[in-house]
């Protein structure tokens, strides 16, 4: 599982490096074009990321057989949170950011989620994640670090 965590971090770094290197690429231009909208809605986006990062951090205390299902479901919840942002004309540009954030995980998570997806009610059957313990930290939660730590914790 540590190899998967390394893969997540590598994927994130590679994606960021490629965007910065190829500033004239279509994807980089989409990011640059989205910047004013992302800045306008950054508090709401940050809240979605913070909620998801906290919940992913709290999943580590779940039994191993429930960690991936919860991770899959929190990935869906992140998308729902972003979808609820009333962004008007900025909606499409915000989705560029959200899809990129999710794509870091989606490569291996989608293959592991099975029935824990938006097409079923399996996520509704999982016990809710309590984040009160993980909220005691004074620093902002890290989405990427929490995913990597969660995957590393699976035995």
Tab-separated table of C-alpha atoms in Angstrom:
chain	number	residue	atom	x	y	z
A	1	UNK	CA	0.000	0.000	0.000
A	2	UNK	CA	2.910	2.353	0.565
A	3	UNK	CA	3.617	2.077	-3.157
A	4	UNK	CA	0.108	3.361	-3.875
A	5	UNK	CA	0.639	6.306	-1.520
A	6	UNK	CA	3.880	7.089	-3.334
A	7	UNK	CA	2.000	6.852	-6.621
A	8	UNK	CA	-0.576	9.420	-5.418
A	9	UNK	CA	2.155	11.873	-4.430
A	10	UNK	CA	4.085	11.229	-7.639
A	11	UNK	CA	0.930	11.789	-9.703
A	12	UNK	CA	0.265	15.086	-7.946
A	13	UNK	CA	3.837	16.310	-8.405
A	14	UNK	CA	3.961	15.210	-12.048
A	15	UNK	CA	0.677	16.927	-12.869
A	16	UNK	CA	1.804	20.161	-11.209
A	17	UNK	CA	5.215	20.054	-12.876
A	18	UNK	CA	3.675	19.424	-16.312
A	19	UNK	CA	1.278	22.350	-15.903
A	20	UNK	CA	4.060	24.697	-14.867
A	21	UNK	CA	6.385	23.552	-17.664
A	22	UNK	CA	3.833	23.767	-20.459
A	23	UNK	CA	2.276	27.148	-19.757
A	24	UNK	CA	0.890	27.334	-23.296
A	25	UNK	CA	-0.875	23.978	-23.145
A	26	UNK	CA	-4.655	23.830	-23.298
A	27	UNK	CA	-4.863	22.634	-19.683
A	28	UNK	CA	-2.574	25.388	-18.376
A	29	UNK	CA	-4.596	28.009	-20.262
A	30	UNK	CA	-7.786	26.590	-18.723
A	31	UNK	CA	-6.261	27.039	-15.271
A	32	UNK	CA	-5.123	30.571	-16.011
A	33	UNK	CA	-8.552	31.437	-17.420
A	34	UNK	CA	-10.203	29.916	-14.349
A	35	UNK	CA	-8.084	31.895	-11.862
A	36	UNK	CA	-10.471	34.867	-11.444
A	37	UNK	CA	-13.377	32.500	-10.754
A	38	UNK	CA	-11.306	30.344	-8.420
A	39	UNK	CA	-10.267	33.458	-6.514
A	40	UNK	CA	-13.860	34.655	-6.333
A	41	UNK	CA	-15.082	31.351	-4.879
A	42	UNK	CA	-11.929	30.265	-3.059
A	43	UNK	CA	-13.526	30.288	0.398
A	44	UNK	CA	-16.290	27.939	-0.688
A	45	UNK	CA	-13.871	25.715	-2.604
A	46	UNK	CA	-11.509	25.688	0.365
A	47	UNK	CA	-14.373	24.615	2.592
A	48	UNK	CA	-15.147	21.644	0.309
A	49	UNK	CA	-11.467	20.656	0.305
A	50	UNK	CA	-11.166	21.091	4.082
A	51	UNK	CA	-14.268	18.989	4.818
A	52	UNK	CA	-13.068	16.241	2.475
A	53	UNK	CA	-9.495	16.306	3.805
A	54	UNK	CA	-10.733	16.079	7.407
A	55	UNK	CA	-13.011	13.168	6.603
A	56	UNK	CA	-10.289	11.347	4.686
A	57	UNK	CA	-7.985	11.859	7.674
A	58	UNK	CA	-10.648	10.413	9.987
A	59	UNK	CA	-11.128	7.343	7.776
A	60	UNK	CA	-7.773	6.019	9.012
A	61	UNK	CA	-9.477	4.892	12.226
A	62	UNK	CA	-11.942	2.703	10.287
A	63	UNK	CA	-11.400	-1.030	9.787
A	64	UNK	CA	-9.273	-1.854	6.745
A	65	UNK	CA	-12.181	-3.338	4.800
A	66	UNK	CA	-14.085	-0.020	5.050
A	67	UNK	CA	-11.265	2.400	4.231
A	68	UNK	CA	-11.527	2.241	0.448
A	69	UNK	CA	-15.344	2.359	0.429
A	70	UNK	CA	-15.232	5.472	2.616
A	71	UNK	CA	-12.517	7.021	0.442
A	72	UNK	CA	-14.645	6.392	-2.653
A	73	UNK	CA	-17.683	7.942	-1.011
A	74	UNK	CA	-15.788	11.000	0.213
A	75	UNK	CA	-14.547	11.518	-3.330
A	76	UNK	CA	-18.211	11.637	-4.395
A	77	UNK	CA	-19.062	13.987	-1.518
A	78	UNK	CA	-16.326	16.379	-2.637
A	79	UNK	CA	-17.906	16.545	-6.082
A	80	UNK	CA	-21.347	17.140	-4.565
A	81	UNK	CA	-19.961	19.912	-2.368
A	82	UNK	CA	-18.424	21.676	-5.370
A	83	UNK	CA	-21.627	21.170	-7.361
A	84	UNK	CA	-23.564	23.046	-4.652
A	85	UNK	CA	-21.460	26.204	-5.025
A	86	UNK	CA	-23.760	28.756	-6.710
A	87	UNK	CA	-21.092	29.957	-9.127
A	88	UNK	CA	-23.204	31.253	-12.018
A	89	UNK	CA	-20.979	31.955	-15.021
A	90	UNK	CA	-17.971	30.572	-13.149
A	91	UNK	CA	-19.408	27.061	-12.746
A	92	UNK	CA	-17.551	25.547	-15.714
A	93	UNK	CA	-14.244	27.114	-14.700
A	94	UNK	CA	-14.599	25.859	-11.145
A	95	UNK	CA	-15.262	22.374	-12.516
A	96	UNK	CA	-11.876	22.493	-14.308
A	97	UNK	CA	-10.243	22.832	-10.898
A	98	UNK	CA	-12.463	20.228	-9.195
A	99	UNK	CA	-11.925	17.657	-11.931
A	100	UNK	CA	-8.182	18.154	-11.730
A	101	UNK	CA	-8.193	17.716	-7.952
A	102	UNK	CA	-10.203	14.529	-8.284
A	103	UNK	CA	-8.157	13.146	-11.167
A	104	UNK	CA	-5.161	12.801	-8.862
A	105	UNK	CA	-7.018	10.076	-7.003
A	106	UNK	CA	-9.411	8.770	-9.609
A	107	UNK	CA	-6.948	6.634	-11.537
A	108	UNK	CA	-6.647	3.948	-8.891
A	109	UNK	CA	-9.648	4.787	-6.713
A	110	UNK	CA	-12.184	4.359	-9.500
A	111	UNK	CA	-10.898	0.858	-10.124
A	112	UNK	CA	-11.163	0.006	-6.430
A	113	UNK	CA	-14.583	1.494	-5.669
A	114	UNK	CA	-16.751	-1.208	-7.179
A	115	UNK	CA	-20.321	-0.541	-6.053
A	116	UNK	CA	-19.353	2.548	-4.022
A	117	UNK	CA	-20.135	5.043	-6.770
A	118	UNK	CA	-22.716	7.656	-7.733
A	119	UNK	CA	-24.918	5.031	-9.392
A	120	UNK	CA	-25.722	3.107	-6.189
A	121	UNK	CA	-26.831	3.771	-2.613
A	122	UNK	CA	-23.892	1.892	-1.084
A	123	UNK	CA	-22.322	5.106	0.262
A	124	UNK	CA	-25.553	5.877	2.121
A	125	UNK	CA	-25.220	2.541	3.919
A	126	UNK	CA	-21.817	3.398	5.438
A	127	UNK	CA	-21.641	4.860	8.938
A	128	UNK	CA	-20.954	8.603	8.884
A	129	UNK	CA	-17.394	9.812	9.408
A	130	UNK	CA	-16.850	11.738	12.651
A	131	UNK	CA	-14.246	14.442	12.148
A	132	UNK	CA	-14.312	15.991	15.620
A	133	UNK	CA	-10.958	14.433	16.567
A	134	UNK	CA	-9.208	15.465	13.366
A	135	UNK	CA	-10.551	19.040	13.661
A	136	UNK	CA	-8.509	19.625	16.826
A	137	UNK	CA	-5.443	20.330	14.707
A	138	UNK	CA	-4.719	24.045	14.338
A	139	UNK	CA	-3.347	23.752	10.802
A	140	UNK	CA	-5.322	23.311	7.596
A	141	UNK	CA	-5.776	19.679	6.593
A	142	UNK	CA	-3.885	18.422	3.564
A	143	UNK	CA	-6.037	16.611	1.022
A	144	UNK	CA	-3.087	14.899	-0.683
A	145	UNK	CA	-1.235	14.008	2.524
A	146	UNK	CA	-4.386	12.567	4.115
A	147	UNK	CA	-5.078	10.403	1.061
A	148	UNK	CA	-1.480	9.157	1.050
A	149	UNK	CA	-1.556	8.443	4.807
A	150	UNK	CA	-4.897	6.682	4.536
A	151	UNK	CA	-3.661	4.414	1.772
A	152	UNK	CA	-0.457	3.725	3.691
A	153	UNK	CA	-2.505	2.707	6.742
A	154	UNK	CA	-4.314	-0.098	4.901
A	155	UNK	CA	-2.778	-3.417	5.888
